């Protein structure tokens, strides 16, 4: 049995009748990038199809299930790493004082086959020192899958300063990459992250632009250090955030592939994008952490369907401290269910062919590219940060979201709506985030949580 397909005009007439006195334009929505979400998408509305799949699978899996282990005690970190790898994780990203030197890092990675399980670092401004430590631990194995993830620009942007000039930190990271490139041909060196813009309240296009400009900044520094453009780009991982707004998150990942293609054409290099997504921390609630399990599931869904190469989910208690073994297990198992039970990786780019998602992907790519061009016109990412070009734009996007939450146009379930008066606590491990030392030279992109203001009122 077939049903008649209404034309856009017929749909408009039916919608106008259903809306009664409200104008049909009331169904449209403008986001922080001033991009319109329309009530109807169809072939007749001129949507161009997009196909933006991840380039390959990860050892037979659709994506790399990466676990985040934060800690200062090498033996405790080692136990957590081995537990995660033995129970479904394919790789690990480390953060904490275990990265300070090769001795504690070596103990933390005892029993880990670096040729099989990629090890990534999250060392902030100290990325080169941590990279050197990991290189020592790898003992020159050419098959070691090291992910140095050096990203001095994001660390500088978040703190508003650094121990040295950001140019010196960029140069140090690039020279570190050049020094280890020959010994570790399967390593990646740079993390061109846009997450710092997202966590400060920025829009999707602003995050995409920050990441794209970071690619350029790292590539230029690497070339100055003696690397080829091709080696620099192949050694770069793009970092994005995914949150509970899964349609926008997955479209953002797809849009990044379009932007990457434009960047590589400009550099006259052929290299596939490697995109690592991490769950957003600005979406998490602290007072009642349990709904975070749903938020993290939605974020993992977005990363998987959007075609991310690597997905990292926080523990559901991360708003109040480091994840304990239970929270890490939940984060790991969430991805395992998405991968092995929901089979989200069985189809290449499952969003392709959706008129709405294809249109949203292209809109975000074009808006992100426009923001990127604005940053580059200011002299690049570092100069745009120093000149406070980026920070006010992110502040406006943040203020728009905060206003929507305050007036009820947007809601956070469990925080602004359907609030549990008697929440159950969840254990966490204490966290001691060391501030980046140095003279402040620009306004910082400090991370926020949108739920925080409402949790203070609830008490």
Coordinates of C-alpha atoms in Angstrom, one line a residue:
X1 CA 0.0 0.0 0.0
X2 CA 1.4 3.4 -1.0
X3 CA 0.6 6.8 0.4
X4 CA 0.6 10.0 -1.5
X5 CA 3.7 12.2 -1.0
X6 CA 2.7 15.8 -0.4
X7 CA 4.4 18.6 -2.2
X8 CA 6.1 21.3 -0.2
X9 CA 3.2 23.6 -1.0
X10 CA 0.7 21.0 0.2
X11 CA 2.7 20.5 3.4
X12 CA 2.8 24.3 4.0
X13 CA -0.9 24.6 3.7
X14 CA -1.5 21.7 6.1
X15 CA 1.0 23.1 8.6
X16 CA -0.5 26.6 8.4
X17 CA -3.9 25.1 9.2
X18 CA -2.5 23.2 12.2
X19 CA -0.7 26.2 13.5
X20 CA -3.9 28.3 13.5
X21 CA -2.9 31.8 14.4
X22 CA 0.8 31.2 14.6
X23 CA 3.0 32.0 11.6
X24 CA 4.8 29.2 9.9
X25 CA 8.1 31.0 10.6
X26 CA 7.6 30.1 14.3
X27 CA 8.7 26.6 13.4
X28 CA 12.1 27.8 12.4
X29 CA 15.0 28.0 14.9
X30 CA 18.2 30.0 14.9
X31 CA 21.2 28.7 16.7
X32 CA 24.3 30.5 18.1
X33 CA 25.9 30.5 14.6
X34 CA 22.7 32.1 13.2
X35 CA 22.0 29.0 11.2
X36 CA 18.4 28.2 10.6
X37 CA 16.8 24.8 11.4
X38 CA 13.8 24.5 9.2
X39 CA 10.7 22.4 9.9
X40 CA 10.9 20.6 6.6
X41 CA 13.7 19.2 4.5
X42 CA 13.3 17.4 1.2
X43 CA 14.8 16.9 -2.2
X44 CA 12.5 19.7 -3.4
X45 CA 14.2 22.1 -1.0
X46 CA 17.5 21.8 -2.8
X47 CA 19.5 19.8 -0.2
X48 CA 22.8 18.4 -1.7
X49 CA 23.7 14.9 -0.6
X50 CA 26.9 14.4 1.4
X51 CA 28.9 11.2 2.0
X52 CA 31.6 11.6 4.7
X53 CA 32.5 8.2 6.2
X54 CA 35.4 7.4 8.5
X55 CA 38.2 6.2 6.2
X56 CA 38.8 2.8 7.7
X57 CA 37.9 0.6 10.7
X58 CA 40.0 0.1 13.8
X59 CA 41.4 -3.4 13.9
X60 CA 38.1 -4.9 12.6
X61 CA 36.0 -2.5 14.8
X62 CA 34.1 0.5 13.5
X63 CA 36.0 2.9 15.7
X64 CA 38.7 2.9 18.4
X65 CA 37.1 2.6 21.8
X66 CA 39.5 4.7 23.9
X67 CA 39.4 4.8 27.7
X68 CA 40.5 7.8 29.7
X69 CA 42.6 7.0 32.8
X70 CA 43.6 9.9 35.1
X71 CA 45.9 9.3 38.0
X72 CA 49.1 10.1 39.8
X73 CA 50.0 6.7 41.3
X74 CA 51.7 4.5 38.6
X75 CA 50.5 1.2 40.1
X76 CA 46.9 2.3 40.4
X77 CA 47.0 3.7 36.8
X78 CA 48.5 0.4 35.6
X79 CA 45.7 -1.6 37.2
X80 CA 43.0 0.6 35.7
X81 CA 44.7 0.5 32.2
X82 CA 45.0 -3.3 32.2
X83 CA 41.4 -3.7 33.4
X84 CA 40.0 -1.5 30.7
X85 CA 42.1 -3.1 27.9
X86 CA 41.2 -6.6 29.1
X87 CA 37.5 -5.7 29.1
X88 CA 36.9 -4.1 25.7
X89 CA 38.9 -1.0 25.3
X90 CA 41.2 -0.8 22.3
X91 CA 43.4 2.0 23.4
X92 CA 44.0 4.4 26.3
X93 CA 44.6 8.1 27.0
X94 CA 46.5 9.0 30.1
X95 CA 46.4 12.1 32.2
X96 CA 48.0 13.0 35.5
X97 CA 51.4 13.1 37.2
X98 CA 52.3 9.7 35.8
X99 CA 53.2 11.6 32.7
X100 CA 55.9 13.6 34.5
X101 CA 58.8 11.2 33.7
X102 CA 59.6 8.0 31.9
X103 CA 60.0 6.0 35.2
X104 CA 56.4 6.5 36.5
X105 CA 55.0 6.3 33.0
X106 CA 56.8 3.0 32.4
X107 CA 55.3 1.5 35.6
X108 CA 51.9 2.8 34.6
X109 CA 52.2 1.0 31.2
X110 CA 53.8 -2.2 32.4
X111 CA 52.2 -5.2 30.6
X112 CA 50.8 -3.0 27.8
X113 CA 51.9 -4.0 24.3
X114 CA 52.4 -0.6 22.7
X115 CA 52.4 -2.3 19.3
X116 CA 48.9 -3.5 19.8
X117 CA 47.2 -0.9 22.0
X118 CA 47.7 2.7 21.1
X119 CA 48.6 4.9 24.1
X120 CA 47.6 8.6 23.9
X121 CA 48.6 11.5 26.2
X122 CA 46.8 14.4 27.7
X123 CA 49.6 16.5 29.2
X124 CA 48.5 20.0 28.4
X125 CA 51.3 22.5 28.1
X126 CA 53.8 19.8 29.2
X127 CA 53.0 17.7 26.1
X128 CA 56.6 17.6 24.8
X129 CA 58.0 16.4 28.1
X130 CA 55.3 13.7 28.3
X131 CA 56.0 12.8 24.6
X132 CA 59.7 12.3 25.4
X133 CA 58.8 10.1 28.4
X134 CA 56.5 7.9 26.3
X135 CA 59.2 7.6 23.6
X136 CA 61.6 6.3 26.2
X137 CA 59.0 3.8 27.4
X138 CA 58.5 2.5 23.8
X139 CA 62.2 1.7 23.6
X140 CA 62.5 2.5 19.9
X141 CA 59.9 0.0 18.7
X142 CA 59.0 1.1 15.2
X143 CA 55.6 -0.5 15.4
X144 CA 54.6 1.3 18.6
X145 CA 51.3 3.1 18.2
X146 CA 52.1 6.2 20.2
X147 CA 49.7 9.1 20.2
X148 CA 51.6 12.1 21.6
X149 CA 48.7 14.5 21.3
X150 CA 50.7 17.6 21.8
X151 CA 48.4 20.7 21.8
X152 CA 50.1 23.7 23.3
X153 CA 47.6 26.1 21.7
X154 CA 44.6 24.7 23.6
X155 CA 46.5 24.8 26.9
X156 CA 47.5 28.4 26.2
X157 CA 43.9 29.3 25.3
X158 CA 42.4 27.7 28.4
X159 CA 44.8 29.4 30.8
X160 CA 45.3 32.7 28.9
X161 CA 49.0 32.3 29.2
X162 CA 51.9 29.8 29.5
X163 CA 55.3 29.5 31.1
X164 CA 57.0 30.6 27.9
X165 CA 55.5 32.4 24.9
X166 CA 53.0 30.2 23.0
X167 CA 55.2 30.5 19.9
X168 CA 58.1 28.8 21.9
X169 CA 55.7 26.1 23.1
X170 CA 54.6 25.4 19.5
X171 CA 58.2 25.3 18.3
X172 CA 59.1 22.9 21.1
X173 CA 56.2 20.6 20.3
X174 CA 57.1 20.6 16.6
X175 CA 60.8 19.9 17.2
X176 CA 59.8 17.1 19.6
X177 CA 57.6 15.6 16.8
X178 CA 60.4 16.0 14.2
X179 CA 62.9 14.2 16.6
X180 CA 60.6 11.2 17.1
X181 CA 59.1 10.9 13.6
X182 CA 61.9 8.7 12.3
X183 CA 61.9 6.2 15.2
X184 CA 58.1 5.9 15.4
X185 CA 56.6 5.9 11.9
X186 CA 53.2 4.8 13.3
X187 CA 53.0 7.6 15.8
X188 CA 50.8 10.7 15.7
X189 CA 52.2 13.9 17.1
X190 CA 49.7 16.8 17.3
X191 CA 46.2 17.2 18.7
X192 CA 44.5 19.9 16.7
X193 CA 41.7 20.4 19.3
X194 CA 38.6 22.5 19.1
X195 CA 37.3 21.2 22.4
X196 CA 38.6 24.2 24.4
X197 CA 36.2 26.4 22.4
X198 CA 33.3 24.1 23.1
X199 CA 34.0 23.7 26.8
X200 CA 34.1 27.5 27.2
X201 CA 30.6 27.7 25.7
X202 CA 31.4 28.1 22.1
X203 CA 29.1 27.2 19.1
X204 CA 29.7 24.3 16.8
X205 CA 31.1 26.5 14.0
X206 CA 33.5 28.2 16.5
X207 CA 34.7 24.8 17.6
X208 CA 35.2 23.6 14.0
X209 CA 37.1 26.8 13.2
X210 CA 39.3 26.6 16.2
X211 CA 40.2 23.0 15.3
X212 CA 40.9 24.0 11.7
X213 CA 43.1 26.9 12.7
X214 CA 44.9 24.6 15.1
X215 CA 45.7 22.2 12.2
X216 CA 47.3 25.1 10.3
X217 CA 49.3 26.4 13.3
X218 CA 50.7 23.0 14.1
X219 CA 51.5 22.2 10.4
X220 CA 53.3 25.5 10.0
X221 CA 55.4 24.9 13.2
X222 CA 56.2 21.4 12.0
X223 CA 57.4 22.6 8.6
X224 CA 59.6 25.1 10.4
X225 CA 61.0 22.2 12.4
X226 CA 62.0 20.3 9.3
X227 CA 59.0 18.1 8.8
X228 CA 57.2 17.9 5.5
X229 CA 53.6 19.2 5.2
X230 CA 52.4 15.6 4.4
X231 CA 54.1 14.2 7.5
X232 CA 52.7 17.0 9.7
X233 CA 49.2 16.5 8.5
X234 CA 49.4 12.7 8.7
X235 CA 50.7 13.1 12.3
X236 CA 47.8 15.3 13.3
X237 CA 44.6 14.2 15.1
X238 CA 41.6 16.5 15.2
X239 CA 39.9 16.7 18.5
X240 CA 36.2 17.6 18.9
X241 CA 33.5 17.4 21.5
X242 CA 30.2 15.5 21.3
X243 CA 27.3 16.1 23.7
X244 CA 23.7 15.1 24.3
X245 CA 22.5 17.2 21.3
X246 CA 23.4 14.2 19.1
X247 CA 22.1 15.5 15.7
X248 CA 24.3 18.6 15.9
X249 CA 27.2 16.6 17.3
X250 CA 27.2 14.0 14.6
X251 CA 26.8 16.7 11.9
X252 CA 29.7 18.5 13.4
X253 CA 32.0 15.5 13.0
X254 CA 30.9 15.0 9.4
X255 CA 31.4 18.8 8.8
X256 CA 35.0 18.5 10.1
X257 CA 35.7 15.9 7.3
X258 CA 34.6 18.5 4.7
X259 CA 36.7 21.2 6.3
X260 CA 39.7 18.8 6.5
X261 CA 39.3 18.0 2.8
X262 CA 39.4 21.8 2.0
X263 CA 42.5 22.2 4.2
X264 CA 44.4 19.3 2.6
X265 CA 43.6 20.7 -0.9
X266 CA 45.0 24.0 0.2
X267 CA 48.2 22.3 1.4
X268 CA 48.2 20.2 -1.8
X269 CA 48.5 17.0 0.3
X270 CA 46.4 13.9 0.3
X271 CA 45.7 12.7 3.9
X272 CA 42.6 11.4 5.6
X273 CA 41.3 13.1 8.7
X274 CA 41.7 11.2 12.0
X275 CA 39.0 12.6 14.3
X276 CA 39.0 11.8 18.1
X277 CA 35.8 12.9 19.9
X278 CA 35.4 13.2 23.6
X279 CA 32.3 13.6 25.5
X280 CA 31.5 17.2 26.6
X281 CA 32.0 18.2 30.1
X282 CA 30.0 21.3 29.9
X283 CA 26.8 19.1 29.6
X284 CA 27.4 17.2 32.8
X285 CA 25.5 17.7 36.0
X286 CA 27.3 17.5 39.4
X287 CA 24.5 17.5 42.0
X288 CA 22.7 14.6 40.3
X289 CA 25.3 12.6 38.3
X290 CA 23.0 9.7 37.2
X291 CA 21.3 11.4 34.3
X292 CA 24.8 11.9 32.9
X293 CA 24.7 8.2 31.9
X294 CA 22.0 9.1 29.3
X295 CA 23.9 12.2 28.2
X296 CA 27.1 10.2 27.7
X297 CA 25.2 7.5 25.7
X298 CA 23.8 10.2 23.4
X299 CA 27.3 11.6 23.0
X300 CA 28.7 8.2 22.2
X301 CA 25.9 7.6 19.7
X302 CA 26.8 10.9 18.0
X303 CA 30.5 10.0 17.7
X304 CA 29.7 6.6 16.3
X305 CA 27.1 7.7 13.8
X306 CA 29.0 10.8 12.9
X307 CA 32.0 8.7 11.8
X308 CA 34.6 9.5 14.5
X309 CA 37.7 7.4 14.3
X310 CA 38.2 7.4 18.1
X311 CA 35.6 7.9 20.8
X312 CA 36.4 8.8 24.5
X313 CA 33.6 8.9 27.0
X314 CA 34.1 10.4 30.5
X315 CA 32.8 8.7 33.6
X316 CA 29.4 9.9 34.6
X317 CA 30.8 11.4 37.8
X318 CA 33.5 13.5 36.1
X319 CA 31.8 16.8 37.0
X320 CA 32.8 16.4 40.6
X321 CA 36.1 14.4 40.4
X322 CA 38.1 11.8 38.6
X323 CA 36.2 8.7 37.6
X324 CA 36.5 5.7 39.8
X325 CA 36.6 2.1 38.6
X326 CA 32.7 1.9 38.5
X327 CA 32.4 5.1 36.4
X328 CA 35.1 4.0 34.0
X329 CA 33.4 0.6 33.6
X330 CA 30.1 2.4 32.8
X331 CA 31.8 4.6 30.2
X332 CA 33.5 1.6 28.6
X333 CA 30.4 -0.6 28.6
X334 CA 28.3 2.2 27.1
X335 CA 30.6 2.1 24.0
X336 CA 30.6 -1.7 23.9
X337 CA 26.8 -1.7 23.8
X338 CA 26.7 0.9 21.0
X339 CA 29.4 -1.0 19.0
X340 CA 28.6 -4.7 19.6
X341 CA 24.9 -4.7 20.4
X342 CA 23.5 -1.7 18.6
X343 CA 25.9 -2.3 15.7
X344 CA 26.2 1.4 15.0
X345 CA 29.4 0.9 13.0
X346 CA 28.0 -1.6 10.5
X347 CA 27.0 1.1 8.0
X348 CA 29.4 3.7 6.5
X349 CA 28.1 7.2 7.3
X350 CA 24.5 6.2 8.3
X351 CA 23.5 9.9 8.3
X352 CA 24.1 10.2 4.6
X353 CA 20.8 10.6 2.7
X354 CA 19.0 12.3 5.5
X355 CA 18.0 15.7 4.0
X356 CA 18.1 17.3 7.4
X357 CA 21.5 15.9 8.5
X358 CA 23.1 16.6 5.1
X359 CA 21.8 20.1 5.2
X360 CA 23.0 20.6 8.7
X361 CA 26.4 19.1 7.9
X362 CA 26.9 21.5 5.0
X363 CA 25.6 24.5 7.0
X364 CA 28.1 23.8 9.9
X365 CA 31.0 23.2 7.4
X366 CA 30.4 26.5 5.7
X367 CA 29.9 28.4 9.0
X368 CA 33.0 26.8 10.4
X369 CA 35.0 27.6 7.3
X370 CA 33.9 31.2 7.5
X371 CA 35.0 31.5 11.1
X372 CA 38.3 29.8 10.2
X373 CA 38.9 32.4 7.5
X374 CA 38.2 35.1 10.0
X375 CA 40.8 33.7 12.4
X376 CA 43.4 33.3 9.6
X377 CA 42.8 36.8 8.4
X378 CA 43.8 38.0 11.9
X379 CA 47.1 36.3 11.5
X380 CA 46.2 32.8 12.7
X381 CA 45.0 31.2 15.8
X382 CA 47.6 32.5 18.2
X383 CA 47.3 36.1 17.1
X384 CA 43.5 35.9 17.2
X385 CA 43.7 34.7 20.8
X386 CA 46.2 37.3 21.8
X387 CA 44.0 40.0 20.1
X388 CA 40.9 38.8 21.9
X389 CA 39.1 38.2 18.6
X390 CA 37.9 34.7 19.4
X391 CA 36.9 35.1 23.1
X392 CA 34.1 37.7 22.7
X393 CA 32.5 35.6 20.0
X394 CA 32.5 32.5 22.2
X395 CA 31.2 34.6 25.1
X396 CA 28.2 35.7 23.0
X397 CA 27.4 32.1 22.1
X398 CA 27.7 31.1 25.7
X399 CA 25.4 34.0 26.8
X400 CA 22.8 32.9 24.3
X401 CA 22.7 29.4 25.7
X402 CA 22.6 30.7 29.3
X403 CA 19.7 33.0 28.5
X404 CA 17.8 30.2 26.8
X405 CA 18.2 28.0 29.9
X406 CA 17.2 30.9 32.2
X407 CA 14.0 31.8 30.4
X408 CA 13.0 28.2 29.8
X409 CA 13.5 28.1 26.0
X410 CA 16.0 25.3 26.7
X411 CA 16.0 22.7 29.4
X412 CA 18.5 20.4 31.2
X413 CA 16.7 17.3 32.3
X414 CA 17.4 16.7 36.0
X415 CA 18.7 20.2 36.5
X416 CA 16.1 22.7 35.2
X417 CA 13.3 20.2 34.7
X418 CA 12.2 17.0 36.4
X419 CA 14.6 17.7 39.3
X420 CA 15.1 14.8 41.7
X421 CA 14.8 16.3 45.2
X422 CA 16.6 13.3 46.8
X423 CA 19.6 12.4 44.7
X424 CA 21.8 9.4 45.3
X425 CA 25.4 10.2 45.6
X426 CA 28.1 8.5 43.5
X427 CA 31.7 8.0 44.5
X428 CA 34.6 9.9 42.8
X429 CA 38.3 10.1 43.2
X430 CA 39.8 13.4 44.3
X431 CA 41.2 15.6 41.5
X432 CA 43.9 18.2 41.8
X433 CA 44.0 20.1 38.6
X434 CA 47.3 22.1 38.5
X435 CA 46.9 25.5 37.0
X436 CA 49.2 26.4 34.1
X437 CA 51.9 28.8 35.4
X438 CA 52.9 31.8 33.5
X439 CA 52.0 35.4 32.7
X440 CA 48.5 35.9 31.4
X441 CA 48.6 37.4 28.0
X442 CA 45.0 37.1 26.8
X443 CA 41.5 36.4 28.1
X444 CA 41.3 32.7 29.0
X445 CA 38.7 30.3 27.5
X446 CA 37.8 28.9 30.9
X447 CA 35.7 25.7 30.9
X448 CA 32.1 26.0 32.2
X449 CA 29.2 23.7 33.1
X450 CA 25.8 25.0 32.1
X451 CA 24.2 23.2 35.0
X452 CA 26.4 24.8 37.7
X453 CA 24.3 28.0 38.1
X454 CA 21.1 26.0 38.7
X455 CA 22.7 23.6 41.0
X456 CA 23.8 26.5 43.2
X457 CA 20.2 27.6 43.5
X458 CA 19.0 24.1 44.4
X459 CA 21.7 23.8 47.0

